[in-house]
PDB file of C-alpha atoms in Angstrom:
ATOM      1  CA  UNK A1459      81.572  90.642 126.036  1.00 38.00           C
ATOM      2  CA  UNK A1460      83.849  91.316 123.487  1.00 56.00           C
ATOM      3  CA  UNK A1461      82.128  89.324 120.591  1.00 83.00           C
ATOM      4  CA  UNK A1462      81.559  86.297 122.658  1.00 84.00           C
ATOM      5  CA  UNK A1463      77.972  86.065 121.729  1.00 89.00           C
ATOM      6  CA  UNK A1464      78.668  86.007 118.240  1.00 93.00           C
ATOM      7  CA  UNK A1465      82.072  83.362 118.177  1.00 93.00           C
ATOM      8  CA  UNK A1466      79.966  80.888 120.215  1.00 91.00           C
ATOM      9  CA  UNK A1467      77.156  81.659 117.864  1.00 94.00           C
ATOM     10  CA  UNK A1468      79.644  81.144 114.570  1.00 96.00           C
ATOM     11  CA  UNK A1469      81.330  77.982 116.506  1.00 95.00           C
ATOM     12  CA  UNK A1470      78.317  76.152 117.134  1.00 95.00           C
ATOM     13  CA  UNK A1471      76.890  76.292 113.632  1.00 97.00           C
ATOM     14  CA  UNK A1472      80.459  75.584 112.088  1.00 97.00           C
ATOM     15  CA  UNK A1473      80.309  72.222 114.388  1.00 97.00           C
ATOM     16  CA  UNK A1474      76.505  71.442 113.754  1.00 97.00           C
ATOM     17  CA  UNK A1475      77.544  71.666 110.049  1.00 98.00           C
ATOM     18  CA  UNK A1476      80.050  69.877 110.111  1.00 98.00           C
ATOM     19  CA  UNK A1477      78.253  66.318 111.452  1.00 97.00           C
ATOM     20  CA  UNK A1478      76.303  66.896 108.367  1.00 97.00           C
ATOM     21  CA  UNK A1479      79.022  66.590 106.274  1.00 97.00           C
ATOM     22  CA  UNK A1480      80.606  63.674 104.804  1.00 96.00           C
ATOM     23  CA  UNK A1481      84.328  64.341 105.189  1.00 96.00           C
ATOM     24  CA  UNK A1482      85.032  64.457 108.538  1.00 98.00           C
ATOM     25  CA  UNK A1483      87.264  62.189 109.726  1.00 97.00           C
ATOM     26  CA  UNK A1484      85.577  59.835 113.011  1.00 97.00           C
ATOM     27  CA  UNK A1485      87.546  60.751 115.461  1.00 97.00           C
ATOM     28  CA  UNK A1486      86.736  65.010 114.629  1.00 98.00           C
ATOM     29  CA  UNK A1487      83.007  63.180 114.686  1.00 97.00           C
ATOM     30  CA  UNK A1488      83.666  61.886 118.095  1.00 97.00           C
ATOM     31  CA  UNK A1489      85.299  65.098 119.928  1.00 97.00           C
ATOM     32  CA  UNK A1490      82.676  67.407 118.457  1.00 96.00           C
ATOM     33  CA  UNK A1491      79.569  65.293 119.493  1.00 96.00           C
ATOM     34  CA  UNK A1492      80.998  64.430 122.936  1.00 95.00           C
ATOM     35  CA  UNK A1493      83.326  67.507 123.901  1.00 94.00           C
ATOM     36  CA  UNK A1494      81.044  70.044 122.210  1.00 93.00           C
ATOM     37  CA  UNK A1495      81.396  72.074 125.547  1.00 90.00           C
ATOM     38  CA  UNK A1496      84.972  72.800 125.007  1.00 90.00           C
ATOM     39  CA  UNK A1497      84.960  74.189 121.516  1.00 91.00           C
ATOM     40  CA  UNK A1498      82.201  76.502 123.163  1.00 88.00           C
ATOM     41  CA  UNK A1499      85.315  77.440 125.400  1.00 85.00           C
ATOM     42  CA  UNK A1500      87.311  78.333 122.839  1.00 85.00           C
ATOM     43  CA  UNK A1501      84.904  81.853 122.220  1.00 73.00           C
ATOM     44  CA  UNK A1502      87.386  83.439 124.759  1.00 70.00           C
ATOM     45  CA  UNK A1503      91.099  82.597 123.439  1.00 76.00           C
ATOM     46  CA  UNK A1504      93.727  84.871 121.644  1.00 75.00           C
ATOM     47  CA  UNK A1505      96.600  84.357 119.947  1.00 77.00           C
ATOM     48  CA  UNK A1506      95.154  81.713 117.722  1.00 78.00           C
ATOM     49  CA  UNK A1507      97.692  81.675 115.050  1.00 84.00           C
ATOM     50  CA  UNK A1508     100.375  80.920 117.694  1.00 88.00           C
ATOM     51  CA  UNK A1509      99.309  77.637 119.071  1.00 88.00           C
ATOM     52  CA  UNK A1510      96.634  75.616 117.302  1.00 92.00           C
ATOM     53  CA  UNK A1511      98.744  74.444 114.571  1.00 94.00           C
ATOM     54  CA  UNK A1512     100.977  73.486 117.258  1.00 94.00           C
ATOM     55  CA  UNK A1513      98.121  71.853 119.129  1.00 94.00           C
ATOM     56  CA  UNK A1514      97.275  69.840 116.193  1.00 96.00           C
ATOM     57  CA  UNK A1515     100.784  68.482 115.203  1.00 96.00           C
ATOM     58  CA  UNK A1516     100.459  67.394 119.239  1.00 96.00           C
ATOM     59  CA  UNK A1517      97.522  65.685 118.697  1.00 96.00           C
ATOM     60  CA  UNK A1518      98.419  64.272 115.256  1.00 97.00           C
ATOM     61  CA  UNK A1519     101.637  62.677 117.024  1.00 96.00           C
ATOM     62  CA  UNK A1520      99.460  61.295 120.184  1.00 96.00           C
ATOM     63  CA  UNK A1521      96.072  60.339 119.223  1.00 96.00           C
ATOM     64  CA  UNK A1522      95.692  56.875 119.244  1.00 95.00           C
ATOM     65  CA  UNK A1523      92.312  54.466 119.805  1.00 92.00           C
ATOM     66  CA  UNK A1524      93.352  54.024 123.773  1.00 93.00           C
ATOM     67  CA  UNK A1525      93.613  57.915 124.488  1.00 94.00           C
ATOM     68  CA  UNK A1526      90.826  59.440 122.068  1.00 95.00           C
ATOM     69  CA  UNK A1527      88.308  59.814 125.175  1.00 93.00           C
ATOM     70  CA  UNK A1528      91.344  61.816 127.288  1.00 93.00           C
ATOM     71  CA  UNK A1529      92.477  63.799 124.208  1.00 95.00           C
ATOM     72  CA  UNK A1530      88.742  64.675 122.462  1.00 96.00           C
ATOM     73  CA  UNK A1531      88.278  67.538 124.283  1.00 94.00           C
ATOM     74  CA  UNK A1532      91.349  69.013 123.345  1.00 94.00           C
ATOM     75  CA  UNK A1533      90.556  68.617 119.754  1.00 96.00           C
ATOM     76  CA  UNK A1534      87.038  70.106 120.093  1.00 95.00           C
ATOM     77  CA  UNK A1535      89.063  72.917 121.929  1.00 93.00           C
ATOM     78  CA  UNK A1536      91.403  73.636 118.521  1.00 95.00           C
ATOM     79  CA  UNK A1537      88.180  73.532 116.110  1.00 96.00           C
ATOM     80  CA  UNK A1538      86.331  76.077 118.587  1.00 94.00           C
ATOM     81  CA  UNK A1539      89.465  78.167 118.646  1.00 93.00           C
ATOM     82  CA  UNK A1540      89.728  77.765 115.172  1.00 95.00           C
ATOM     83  CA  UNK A1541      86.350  79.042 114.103  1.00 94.00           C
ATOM     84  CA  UNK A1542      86.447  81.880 116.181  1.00 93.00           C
ATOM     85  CA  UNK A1543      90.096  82.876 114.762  1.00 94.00           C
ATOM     86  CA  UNK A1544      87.895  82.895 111.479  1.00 95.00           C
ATOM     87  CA  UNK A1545      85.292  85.201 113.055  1.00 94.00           C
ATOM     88  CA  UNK A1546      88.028  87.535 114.252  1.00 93.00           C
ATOM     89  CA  UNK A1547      89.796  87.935 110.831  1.00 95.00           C
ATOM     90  CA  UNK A1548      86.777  88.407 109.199  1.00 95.00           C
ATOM     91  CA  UNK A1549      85.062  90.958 112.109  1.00 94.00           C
ATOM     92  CA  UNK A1550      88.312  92.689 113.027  1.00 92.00           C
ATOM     93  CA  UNK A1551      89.004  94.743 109.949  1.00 94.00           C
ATOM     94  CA  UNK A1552      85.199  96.132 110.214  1.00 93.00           C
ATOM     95  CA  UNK A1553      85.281  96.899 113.682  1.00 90.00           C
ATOM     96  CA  UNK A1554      88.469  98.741 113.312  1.00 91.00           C
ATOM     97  CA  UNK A1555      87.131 100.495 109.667  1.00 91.00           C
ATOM     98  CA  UNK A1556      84.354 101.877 111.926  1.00 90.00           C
ATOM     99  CA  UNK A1557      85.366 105.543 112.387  1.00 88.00           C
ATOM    100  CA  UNK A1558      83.053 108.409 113.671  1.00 86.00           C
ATOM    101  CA  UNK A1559      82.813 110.332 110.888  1.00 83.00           C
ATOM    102  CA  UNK A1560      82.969 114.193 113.022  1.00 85.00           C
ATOM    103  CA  UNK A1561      85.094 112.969 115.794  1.00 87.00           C
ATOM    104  CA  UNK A1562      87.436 110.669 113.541  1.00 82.00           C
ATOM    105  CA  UNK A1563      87.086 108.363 116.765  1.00 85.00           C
ATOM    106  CA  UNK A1564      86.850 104.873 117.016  1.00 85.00           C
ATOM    107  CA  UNK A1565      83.293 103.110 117.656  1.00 85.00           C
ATOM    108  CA  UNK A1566      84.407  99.507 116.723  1.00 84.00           C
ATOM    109  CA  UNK A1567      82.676  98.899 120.089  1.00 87.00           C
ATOM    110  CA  UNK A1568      79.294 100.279 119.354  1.00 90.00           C
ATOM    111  CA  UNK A1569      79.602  98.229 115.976  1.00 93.00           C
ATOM    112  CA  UNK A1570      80.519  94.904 118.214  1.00 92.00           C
ATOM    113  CA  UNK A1571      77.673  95.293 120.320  1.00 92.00           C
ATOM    114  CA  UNK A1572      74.820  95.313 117.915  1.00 95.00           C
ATOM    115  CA  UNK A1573      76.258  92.544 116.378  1.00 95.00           C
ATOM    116  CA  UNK A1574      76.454  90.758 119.790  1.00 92.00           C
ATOM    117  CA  UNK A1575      72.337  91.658 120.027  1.00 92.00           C
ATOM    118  CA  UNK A1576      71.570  90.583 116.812  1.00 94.00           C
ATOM    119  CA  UNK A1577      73.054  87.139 117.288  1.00 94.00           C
ATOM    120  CA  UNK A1578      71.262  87.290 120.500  1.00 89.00           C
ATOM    121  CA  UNK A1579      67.765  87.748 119.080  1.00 89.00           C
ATOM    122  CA  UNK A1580      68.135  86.327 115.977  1.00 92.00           C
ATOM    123  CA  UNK A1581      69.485  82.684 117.600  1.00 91.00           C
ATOM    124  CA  UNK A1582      68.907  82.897 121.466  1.00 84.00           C
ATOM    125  CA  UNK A1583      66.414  84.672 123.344  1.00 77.00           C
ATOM    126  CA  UNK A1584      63.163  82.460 123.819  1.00 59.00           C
ATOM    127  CA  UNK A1585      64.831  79.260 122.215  1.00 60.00           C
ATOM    128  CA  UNK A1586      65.352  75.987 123.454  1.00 54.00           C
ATOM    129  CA  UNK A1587      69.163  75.641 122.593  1.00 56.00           C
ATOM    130  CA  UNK A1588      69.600  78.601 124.352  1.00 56.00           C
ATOM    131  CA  UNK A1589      73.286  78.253 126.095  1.00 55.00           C
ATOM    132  CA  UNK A1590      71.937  81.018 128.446  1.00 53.00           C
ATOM    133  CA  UNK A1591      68.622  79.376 129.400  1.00 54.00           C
ATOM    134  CA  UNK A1592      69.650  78.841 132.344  1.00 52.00           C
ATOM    135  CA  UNK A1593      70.531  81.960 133.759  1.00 48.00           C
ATOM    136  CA  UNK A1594      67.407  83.695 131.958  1.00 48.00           C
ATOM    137  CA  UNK A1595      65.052  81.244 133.468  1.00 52.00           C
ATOM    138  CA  UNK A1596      67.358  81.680 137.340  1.00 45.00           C
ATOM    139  CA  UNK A1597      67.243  85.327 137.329  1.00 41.00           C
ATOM    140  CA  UNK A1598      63.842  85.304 135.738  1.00 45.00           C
ATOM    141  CA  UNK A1599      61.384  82.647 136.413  1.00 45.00           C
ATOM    142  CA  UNK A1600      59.140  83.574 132.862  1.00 39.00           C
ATOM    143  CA  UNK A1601      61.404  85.286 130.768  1.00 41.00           C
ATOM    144  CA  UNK A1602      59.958  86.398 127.354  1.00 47.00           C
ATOM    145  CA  UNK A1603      62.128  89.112 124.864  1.00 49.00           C
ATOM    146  CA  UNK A1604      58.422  90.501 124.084  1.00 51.00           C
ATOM    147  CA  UNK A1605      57.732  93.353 126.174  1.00 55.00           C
ATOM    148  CA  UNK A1606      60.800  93.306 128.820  1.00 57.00           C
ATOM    149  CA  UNK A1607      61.670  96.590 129.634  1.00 67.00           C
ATOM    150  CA  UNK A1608      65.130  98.294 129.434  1.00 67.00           C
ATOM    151  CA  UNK A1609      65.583  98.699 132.964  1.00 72.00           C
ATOM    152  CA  UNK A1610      64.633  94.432 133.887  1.00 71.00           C
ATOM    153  CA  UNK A1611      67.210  93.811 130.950  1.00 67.00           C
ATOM    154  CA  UNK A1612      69.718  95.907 132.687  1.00 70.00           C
ATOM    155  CA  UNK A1613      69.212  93.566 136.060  1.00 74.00           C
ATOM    156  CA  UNK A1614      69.364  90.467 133.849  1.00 71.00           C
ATOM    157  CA  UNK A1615      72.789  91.620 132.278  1.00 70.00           C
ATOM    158  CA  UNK A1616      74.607  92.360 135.970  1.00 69.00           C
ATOM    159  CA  UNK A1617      72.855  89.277 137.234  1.00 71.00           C
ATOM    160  CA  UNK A1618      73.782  87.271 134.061  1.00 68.00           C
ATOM    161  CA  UNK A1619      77.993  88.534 134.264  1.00 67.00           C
ATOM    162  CA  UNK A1620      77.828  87.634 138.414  1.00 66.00           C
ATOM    163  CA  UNK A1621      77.546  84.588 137.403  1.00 65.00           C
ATOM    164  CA  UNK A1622      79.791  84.470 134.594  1.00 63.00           C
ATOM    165  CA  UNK A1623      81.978  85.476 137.634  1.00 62.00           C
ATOM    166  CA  UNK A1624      81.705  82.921 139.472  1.00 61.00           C
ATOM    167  CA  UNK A1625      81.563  80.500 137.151  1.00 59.00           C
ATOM    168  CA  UNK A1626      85.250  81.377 135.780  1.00 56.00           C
ATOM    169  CA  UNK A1627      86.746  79.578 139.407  1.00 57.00           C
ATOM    170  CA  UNK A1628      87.968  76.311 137.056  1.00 55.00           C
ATOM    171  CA  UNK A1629      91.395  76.863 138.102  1.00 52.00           C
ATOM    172  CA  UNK A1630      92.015  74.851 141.644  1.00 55.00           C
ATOM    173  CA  UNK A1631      94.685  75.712 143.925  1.00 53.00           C
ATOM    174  CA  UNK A1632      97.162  73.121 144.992  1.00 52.00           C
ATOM    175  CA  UNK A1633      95.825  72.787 148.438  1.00 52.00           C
ATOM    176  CA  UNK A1634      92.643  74.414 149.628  1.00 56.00           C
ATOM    177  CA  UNK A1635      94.135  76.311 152.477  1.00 54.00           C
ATOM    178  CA  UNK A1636      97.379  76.974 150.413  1.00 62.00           C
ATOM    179  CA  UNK A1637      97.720  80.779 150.503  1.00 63.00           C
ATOM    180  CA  UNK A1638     100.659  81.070 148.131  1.00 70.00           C
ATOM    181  CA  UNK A1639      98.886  78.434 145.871  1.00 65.00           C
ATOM    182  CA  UNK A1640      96.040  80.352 145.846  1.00 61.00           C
ATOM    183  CA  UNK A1641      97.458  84.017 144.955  1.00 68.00           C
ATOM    184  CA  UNK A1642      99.512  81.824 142.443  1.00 71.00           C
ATOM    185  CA  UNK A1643      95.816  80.707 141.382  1.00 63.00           C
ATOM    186  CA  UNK A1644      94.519  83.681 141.180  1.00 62.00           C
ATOM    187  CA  UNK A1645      97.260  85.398 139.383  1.00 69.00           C
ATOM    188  CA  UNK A1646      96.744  82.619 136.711  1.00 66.00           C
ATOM    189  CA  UNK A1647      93.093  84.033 135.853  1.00 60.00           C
ATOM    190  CA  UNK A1648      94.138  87.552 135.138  1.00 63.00           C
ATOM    191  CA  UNK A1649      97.171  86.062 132.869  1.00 67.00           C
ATOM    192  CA  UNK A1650      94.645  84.200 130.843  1.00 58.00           C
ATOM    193  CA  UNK A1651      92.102  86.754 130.507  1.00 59.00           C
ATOM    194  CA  UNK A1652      91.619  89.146 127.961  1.00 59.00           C
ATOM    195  CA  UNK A1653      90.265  92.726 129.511  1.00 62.00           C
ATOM    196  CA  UNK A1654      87.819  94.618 128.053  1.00 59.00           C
ATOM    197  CA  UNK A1655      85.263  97.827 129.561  1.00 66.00           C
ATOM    198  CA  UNK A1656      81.669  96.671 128.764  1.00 66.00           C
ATOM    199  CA  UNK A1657      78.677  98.573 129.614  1.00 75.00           C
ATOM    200  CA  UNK A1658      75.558  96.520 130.375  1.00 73.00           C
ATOM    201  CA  UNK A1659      73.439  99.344 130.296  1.00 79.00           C
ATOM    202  CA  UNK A1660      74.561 100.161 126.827  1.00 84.00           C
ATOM    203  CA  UNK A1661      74.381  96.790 126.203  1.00 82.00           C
ATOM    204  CA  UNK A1662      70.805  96.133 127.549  1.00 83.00           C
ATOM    205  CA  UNK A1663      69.836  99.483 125.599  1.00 86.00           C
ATOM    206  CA  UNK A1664      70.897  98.396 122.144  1.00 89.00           C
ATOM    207  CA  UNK A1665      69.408  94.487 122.889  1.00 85.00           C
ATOM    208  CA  UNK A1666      65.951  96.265 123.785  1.00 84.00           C
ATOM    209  CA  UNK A1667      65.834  99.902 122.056  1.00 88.00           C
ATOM    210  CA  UNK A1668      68.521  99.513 119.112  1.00 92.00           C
ATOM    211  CA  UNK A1669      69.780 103.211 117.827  1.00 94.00           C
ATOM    212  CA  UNK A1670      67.730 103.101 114.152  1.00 95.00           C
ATOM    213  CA  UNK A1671      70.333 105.045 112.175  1.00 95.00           C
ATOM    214  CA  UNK A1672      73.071 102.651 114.471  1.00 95.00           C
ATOM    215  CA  UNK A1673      71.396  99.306 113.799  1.00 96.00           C
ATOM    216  CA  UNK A1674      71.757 100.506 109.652  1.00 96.00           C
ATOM    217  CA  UNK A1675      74.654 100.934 110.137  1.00 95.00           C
ATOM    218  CA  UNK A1676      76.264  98.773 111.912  1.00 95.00           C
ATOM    219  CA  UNK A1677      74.027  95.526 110.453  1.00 96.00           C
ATOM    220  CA  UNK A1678      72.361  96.507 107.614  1.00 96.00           C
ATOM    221  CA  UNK A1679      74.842  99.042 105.914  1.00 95.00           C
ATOM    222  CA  UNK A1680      77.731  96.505 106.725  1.00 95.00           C
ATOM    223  CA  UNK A1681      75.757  93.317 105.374  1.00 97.00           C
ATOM    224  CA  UNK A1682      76.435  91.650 108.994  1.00 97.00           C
ATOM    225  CA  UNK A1683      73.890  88.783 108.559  1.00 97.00           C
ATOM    226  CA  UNK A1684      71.765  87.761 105.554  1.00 97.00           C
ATOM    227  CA  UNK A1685      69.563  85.533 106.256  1.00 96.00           C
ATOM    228  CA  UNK A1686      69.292  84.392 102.451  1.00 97.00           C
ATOM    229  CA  UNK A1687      73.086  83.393 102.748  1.00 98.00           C
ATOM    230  CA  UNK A1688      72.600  79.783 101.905  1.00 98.00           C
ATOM    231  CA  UNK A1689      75.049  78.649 105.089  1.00 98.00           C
ATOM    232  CA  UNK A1690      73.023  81.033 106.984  1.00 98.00           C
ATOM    233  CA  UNK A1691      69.822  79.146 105.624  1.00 97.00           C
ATOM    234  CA  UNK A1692      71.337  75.861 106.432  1.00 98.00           C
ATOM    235  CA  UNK A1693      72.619  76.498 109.666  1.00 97.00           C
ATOM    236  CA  UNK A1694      69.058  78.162 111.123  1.00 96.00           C
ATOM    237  CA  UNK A1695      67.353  75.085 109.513  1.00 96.00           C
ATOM    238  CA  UNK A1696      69.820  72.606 111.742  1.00 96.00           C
ATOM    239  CA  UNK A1697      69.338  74.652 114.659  1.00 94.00           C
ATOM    240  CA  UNK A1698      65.398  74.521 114.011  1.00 93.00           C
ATOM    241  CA  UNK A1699      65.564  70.882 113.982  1.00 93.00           C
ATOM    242  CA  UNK A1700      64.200  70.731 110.095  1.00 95.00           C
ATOM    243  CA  UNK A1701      65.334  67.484 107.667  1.00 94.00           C
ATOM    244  CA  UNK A1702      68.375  68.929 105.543  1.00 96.00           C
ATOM    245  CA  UNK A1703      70.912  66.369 103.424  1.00 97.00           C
ATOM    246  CA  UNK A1704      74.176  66.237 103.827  1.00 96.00           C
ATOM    247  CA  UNK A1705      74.210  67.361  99.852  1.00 97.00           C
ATOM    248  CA  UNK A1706      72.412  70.231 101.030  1.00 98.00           C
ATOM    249  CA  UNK A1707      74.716  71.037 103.153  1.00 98.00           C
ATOM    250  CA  UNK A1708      77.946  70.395 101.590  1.00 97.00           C
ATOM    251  CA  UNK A1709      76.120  72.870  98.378  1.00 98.00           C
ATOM    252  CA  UNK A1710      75.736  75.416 101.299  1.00 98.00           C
ATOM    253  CA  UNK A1711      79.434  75.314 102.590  1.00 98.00           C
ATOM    254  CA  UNK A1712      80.366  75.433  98.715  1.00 97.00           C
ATOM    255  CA  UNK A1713      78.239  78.337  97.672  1.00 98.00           C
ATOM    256  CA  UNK A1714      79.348  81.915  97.391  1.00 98.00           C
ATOM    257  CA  UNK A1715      78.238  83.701 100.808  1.00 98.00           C
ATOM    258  CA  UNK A1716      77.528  87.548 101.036  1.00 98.00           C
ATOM    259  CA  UNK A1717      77.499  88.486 104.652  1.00 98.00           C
ATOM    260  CA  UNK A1718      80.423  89.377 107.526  1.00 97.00           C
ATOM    261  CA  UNK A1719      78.709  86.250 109.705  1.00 98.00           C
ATOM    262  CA  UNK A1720      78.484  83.871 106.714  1.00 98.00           C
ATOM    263  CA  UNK A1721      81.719  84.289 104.884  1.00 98.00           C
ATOM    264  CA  UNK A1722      83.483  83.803 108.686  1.00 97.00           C
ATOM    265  CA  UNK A1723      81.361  80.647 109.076  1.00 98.00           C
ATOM    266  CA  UNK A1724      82.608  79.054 105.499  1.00 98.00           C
ATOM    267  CA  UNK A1725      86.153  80.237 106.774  1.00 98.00           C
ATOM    268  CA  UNK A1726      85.716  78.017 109.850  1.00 97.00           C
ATOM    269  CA  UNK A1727      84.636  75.177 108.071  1.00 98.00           C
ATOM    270  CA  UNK A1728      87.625  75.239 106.040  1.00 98.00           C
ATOM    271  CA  UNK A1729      89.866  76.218 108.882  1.00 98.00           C
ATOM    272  CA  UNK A1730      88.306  72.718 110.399  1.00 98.00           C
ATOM    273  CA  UNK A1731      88.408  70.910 107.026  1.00 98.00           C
ATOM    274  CA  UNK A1732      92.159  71.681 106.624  1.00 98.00           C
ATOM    275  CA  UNK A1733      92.909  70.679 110.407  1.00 98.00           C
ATOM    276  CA  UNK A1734      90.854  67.508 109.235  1.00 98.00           C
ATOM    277  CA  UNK A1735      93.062  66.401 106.432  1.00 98.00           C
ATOM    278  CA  UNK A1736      96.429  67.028 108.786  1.00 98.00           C
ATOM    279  CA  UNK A1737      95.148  65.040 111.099  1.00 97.00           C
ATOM    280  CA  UNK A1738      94.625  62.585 108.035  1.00 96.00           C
ATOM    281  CA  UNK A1739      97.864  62.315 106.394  1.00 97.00           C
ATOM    282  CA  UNK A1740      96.453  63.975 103.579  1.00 98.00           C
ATOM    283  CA  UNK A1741      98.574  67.630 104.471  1.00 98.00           C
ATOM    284  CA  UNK A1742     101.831  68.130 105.412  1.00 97.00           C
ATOM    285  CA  UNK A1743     101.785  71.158 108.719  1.00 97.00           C
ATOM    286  CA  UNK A1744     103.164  73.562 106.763  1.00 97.00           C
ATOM    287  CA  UNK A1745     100.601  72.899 104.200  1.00 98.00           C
ATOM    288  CA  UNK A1746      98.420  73.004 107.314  1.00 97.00           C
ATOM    289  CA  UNK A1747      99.368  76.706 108.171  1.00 97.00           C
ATOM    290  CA  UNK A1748      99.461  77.701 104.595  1.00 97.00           C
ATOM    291  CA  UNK A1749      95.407  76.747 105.038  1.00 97.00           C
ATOM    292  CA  UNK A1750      94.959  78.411 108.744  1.00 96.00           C
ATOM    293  CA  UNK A1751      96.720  81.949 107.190  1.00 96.00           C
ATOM    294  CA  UNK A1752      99.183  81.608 110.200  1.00 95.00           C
ATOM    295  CA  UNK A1753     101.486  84.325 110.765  1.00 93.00           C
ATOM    296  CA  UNK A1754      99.287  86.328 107.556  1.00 94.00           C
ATOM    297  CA  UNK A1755      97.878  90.371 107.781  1.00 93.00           C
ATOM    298  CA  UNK A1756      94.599  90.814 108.040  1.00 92.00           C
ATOM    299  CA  UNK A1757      92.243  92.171 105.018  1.00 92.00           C
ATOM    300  CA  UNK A1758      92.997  96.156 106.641  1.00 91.00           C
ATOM    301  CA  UNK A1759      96.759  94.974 106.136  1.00 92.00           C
ATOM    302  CA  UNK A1760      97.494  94.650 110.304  1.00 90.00           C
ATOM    303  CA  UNK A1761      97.459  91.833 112.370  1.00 87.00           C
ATOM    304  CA  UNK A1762      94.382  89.556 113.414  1.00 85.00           C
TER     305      UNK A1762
END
């Protein structure tokens, strides 16, 4: 899953946030509230410092009144591929600092995926704005976290990326009986897909039986999530549905943050606040870029 869990996670508190602010500019009110979808999309991109900047002097040049409804979703697109281009350069370093200490080996993997399951718990399973609801309650008529077994979980996971399967088909051939429009098609979704090994039943293993001495250190050890992180704080209370001001907030997105998951989250929101002021003639692009670290090294000192 490559992190997906967690950048859709990041991306939809960064948005819910931001409608709570007083900043943001009507038209970044209008694409997130009615494209929200797409920014969700934006959890699988790459090559982020490339192209939204570009995006956004696009959009900048084109937006008017008569075309906001055909271009919003494009500009919910950039902020969701923005926020998770804040997750990455945040994550990145960590996952790569993660050595085995006797093998000298890599396990930024093993350190992804119990971040992945402790977004997962912490924001998904049995909750209402659960963007996998669906498939839990498809594959699994009365699914509850308490008391599933590892091997159930297992099913749920190959039933769960079947579907992601068949869900990717967005791309439409020409013609529908095309044959060189379809193998054109086709050849289209392995260009724009990233590829990664997963294991669902290491996956399903670490959601339902976490490693003890792995979960330390991995979330605790590493300071993944705090949930005394006042954005943290404030984004759980949105998400919960409680009353919280938009002073409250904007305090929040101000205040100094301690964990991997919060500091990428106030990172988004300033990615989004700088693409905010471009769009408003308040920055000039490469004042814009200068804000987005475009083209900068990571914190490890290689590329994000």
């Amino acid at each position: 899953m490559s992190e997906y869990i967690v950048h859709t996670a990041l991306m939809q508190d960064c948005f819910n946030l931001l409608l709570k602010t007083s900043w943001l500019c009507p038209d970044f009110q209008y694409a997130i509230k009615k494209e929200r979808a797409f920014g969700e999309a934006a959890s699988t991109t790459k090559s982020g410092d490339v192209y939204t900047w570009r995006i956004m002097e696009d959009l900048r040049l084109r937006w008017t009144e008569q075309n906001a409804c055909e271009l919003a979703s494009l500009l919910a697109f950039v902020l969701g591929w923005v926020s998770h281009r804040a997750a990455d350069r945040q994550m990145k370093p960590v996952f790569r600092a993660a050595v085995d200490p006797e093998t000298k080996k890599s396990v930024g993997n093993d350190c992804t995926l119990y971040n992945e399951a402790e977004i997962l718990r912490t924001y998904y399973l049995d909750q209402s704005d659960n963007p996998y609801k669906d498939t839990f309650d498809l594959l699994n008529n009365t699914f509850s976290f308490s008391g599933v077994d590892l091997i159930s979980m297992q099913k749920l996971f190959h039933g769960m990326l079947q579907m992601a399967f068949m869900r990717m088909h967005t791309i439409k051939p020409a013609l529908d009986y095309d044959i060189a429009g379809i193998k054109k098609w086709i050849g289209k979704i392995y260009d724009l897909l990233q590829e990664f090994k997963i294991n669902l039943e290491l996956e399903a293993t670490i959601l339902v039986n976490p490693d003890p001495e792995k979960y330390k250190k991995y979330i605790l050890d590493t300071n993944f999530f705090n949930h005394n992180d006042p954005l943290i704080h404030a984004a759980k209370a949105i998400r919960k549905k409680e009353n919280i001001s938009e002073k409250e907030v904007e305090c929040a997105i101000d205040a100094p943050q301690t964990s991997d998951y919060a500091i990428a989250l106030q990172t988004a929101l300033r990615y989004v606040r700088a693409c905010n002021d471009y769009f408003s003639y308040a920055l000039t692009l490469d004042e814009l870029k200068k804000q987005l670290n475009i083209g900068e090294l990571g914190s490890d000192g290689l590329w994000v």
